[in-house]
PDB file of C-alpha atoms in Angstrom:
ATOM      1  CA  UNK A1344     -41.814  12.239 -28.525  1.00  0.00           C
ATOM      2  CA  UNK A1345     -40.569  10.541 -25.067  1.00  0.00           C
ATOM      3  CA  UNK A1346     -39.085  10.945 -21.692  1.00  0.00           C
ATOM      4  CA  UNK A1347     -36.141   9.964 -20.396  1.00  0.00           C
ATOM      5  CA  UNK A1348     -34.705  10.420 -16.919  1.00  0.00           C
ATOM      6  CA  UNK A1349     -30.787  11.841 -17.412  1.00  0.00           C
ATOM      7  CA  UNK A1350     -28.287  13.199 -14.742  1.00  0.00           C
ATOM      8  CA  UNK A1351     -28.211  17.030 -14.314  1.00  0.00           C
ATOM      9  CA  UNK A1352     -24.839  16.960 -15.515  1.00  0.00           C
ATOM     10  CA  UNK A1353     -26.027  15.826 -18.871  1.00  0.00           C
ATOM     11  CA  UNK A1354     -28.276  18.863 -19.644  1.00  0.00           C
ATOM     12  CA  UNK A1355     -25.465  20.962 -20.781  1.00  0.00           C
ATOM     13  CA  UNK A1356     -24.757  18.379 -23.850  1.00  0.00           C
ATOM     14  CA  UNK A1357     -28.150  18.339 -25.197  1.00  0.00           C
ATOM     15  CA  UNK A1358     -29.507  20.418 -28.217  1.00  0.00           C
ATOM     16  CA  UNK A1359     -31.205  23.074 -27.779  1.00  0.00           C
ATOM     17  CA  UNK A1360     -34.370  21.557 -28.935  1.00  0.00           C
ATOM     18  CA  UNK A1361     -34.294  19.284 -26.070  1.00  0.00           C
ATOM     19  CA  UNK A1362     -37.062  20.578 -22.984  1.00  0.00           C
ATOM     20  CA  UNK A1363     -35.570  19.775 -19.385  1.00  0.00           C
ATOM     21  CA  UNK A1364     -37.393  19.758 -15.963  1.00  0.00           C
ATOM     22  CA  UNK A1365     -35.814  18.987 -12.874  1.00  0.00           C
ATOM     23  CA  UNK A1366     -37.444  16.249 -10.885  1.00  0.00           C
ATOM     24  CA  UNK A1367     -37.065  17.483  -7.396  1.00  0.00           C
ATOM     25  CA  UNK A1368     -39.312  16.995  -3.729  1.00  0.00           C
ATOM     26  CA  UNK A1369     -39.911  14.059  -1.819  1.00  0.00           C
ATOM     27  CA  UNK A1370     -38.354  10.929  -4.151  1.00  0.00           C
ATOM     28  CA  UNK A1371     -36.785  12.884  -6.207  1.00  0.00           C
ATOM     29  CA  UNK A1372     -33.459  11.260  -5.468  1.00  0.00           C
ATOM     30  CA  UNK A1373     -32.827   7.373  -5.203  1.00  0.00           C
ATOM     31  CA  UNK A1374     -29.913   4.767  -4.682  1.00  0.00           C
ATOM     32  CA  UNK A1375     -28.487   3.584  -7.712  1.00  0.00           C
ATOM     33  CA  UNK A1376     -26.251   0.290  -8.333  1.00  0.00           C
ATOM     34  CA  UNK A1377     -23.489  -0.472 -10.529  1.00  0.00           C
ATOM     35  CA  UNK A1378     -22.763  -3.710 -11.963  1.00  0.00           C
ATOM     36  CA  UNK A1379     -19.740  -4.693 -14.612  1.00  0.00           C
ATOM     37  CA  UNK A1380     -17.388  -7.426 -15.297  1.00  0.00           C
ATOM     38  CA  UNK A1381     -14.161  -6.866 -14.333  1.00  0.00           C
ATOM     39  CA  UNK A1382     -12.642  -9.140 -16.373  1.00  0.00           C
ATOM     40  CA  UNK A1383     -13.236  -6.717 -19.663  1.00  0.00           C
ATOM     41  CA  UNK A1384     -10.799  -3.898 -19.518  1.00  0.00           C
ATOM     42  CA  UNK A1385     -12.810  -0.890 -21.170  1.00  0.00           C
ATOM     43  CA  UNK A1386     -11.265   2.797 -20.446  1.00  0.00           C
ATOM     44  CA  UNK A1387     -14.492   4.504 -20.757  1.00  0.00           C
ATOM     45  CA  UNK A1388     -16.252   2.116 -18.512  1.00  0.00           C
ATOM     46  CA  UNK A1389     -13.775   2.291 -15.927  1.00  0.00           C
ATOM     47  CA  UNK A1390     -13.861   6.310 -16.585  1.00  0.00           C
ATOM     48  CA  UNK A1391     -17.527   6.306 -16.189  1.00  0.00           C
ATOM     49  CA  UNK A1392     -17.296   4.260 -12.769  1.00  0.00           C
ATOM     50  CA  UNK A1393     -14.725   6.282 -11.139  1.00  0.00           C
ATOM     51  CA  UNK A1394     -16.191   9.704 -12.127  1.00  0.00           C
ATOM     52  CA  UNK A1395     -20.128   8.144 -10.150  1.00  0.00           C
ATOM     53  CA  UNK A1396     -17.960   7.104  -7.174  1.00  0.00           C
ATOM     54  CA  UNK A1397     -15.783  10.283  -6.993  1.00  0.00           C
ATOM     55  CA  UNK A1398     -19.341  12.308  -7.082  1.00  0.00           C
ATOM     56  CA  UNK A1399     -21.070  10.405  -5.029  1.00  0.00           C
ATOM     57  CA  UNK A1400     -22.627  12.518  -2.226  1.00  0.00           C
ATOM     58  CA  UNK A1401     -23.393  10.499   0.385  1.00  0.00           C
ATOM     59  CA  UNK A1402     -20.711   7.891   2.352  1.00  0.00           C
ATOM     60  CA  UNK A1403     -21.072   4.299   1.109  1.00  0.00           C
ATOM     61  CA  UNK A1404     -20.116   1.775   3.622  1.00  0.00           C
ATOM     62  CA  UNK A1405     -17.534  -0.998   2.693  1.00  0.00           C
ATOM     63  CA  UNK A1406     -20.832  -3.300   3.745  1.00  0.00           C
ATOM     64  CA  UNK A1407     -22.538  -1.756   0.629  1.00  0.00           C
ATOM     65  CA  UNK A1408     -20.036  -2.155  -2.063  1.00  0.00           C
ATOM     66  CA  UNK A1409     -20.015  -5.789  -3.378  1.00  0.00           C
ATOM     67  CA  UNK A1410     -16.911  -6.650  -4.760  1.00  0.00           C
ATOM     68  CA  UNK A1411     -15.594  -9.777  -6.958  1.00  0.00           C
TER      69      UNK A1411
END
């Protein structure tokens, strides 16, 4: 038995056997960061980056995103 925080999106890939409960109230939500060397070319990485930035709800200023 464990626990495991996953994104909502996830839920619909799990087993049935799987029991969900959404976290939700006061810190329920919280920034997350993303680092990953650019100098690796991996498709699903890349995939996986664009799909967080394209669903990200809230505006990120050019002051937040660290680039190298």
């Amino acid at each position: 038995m464990g626990v495991t925080i996953l994104p909502h999106s996830i839920i619909s890939f799990l087993n049935s056997n799987f029991s969900c409960q959404a976290l939700t109230g006061y810190q329920s939500e919280w920034p997350l960061g993303l680092a990953w060397n650019k100098q690796l070319d991996i498709f699903l990485r890349t995939e996986f980056i664009n799909s967080v930035t394209e669903n990200n709800h809230t505006e990120i200023a050019d002051s937040q995103v660290l680039k190298r």
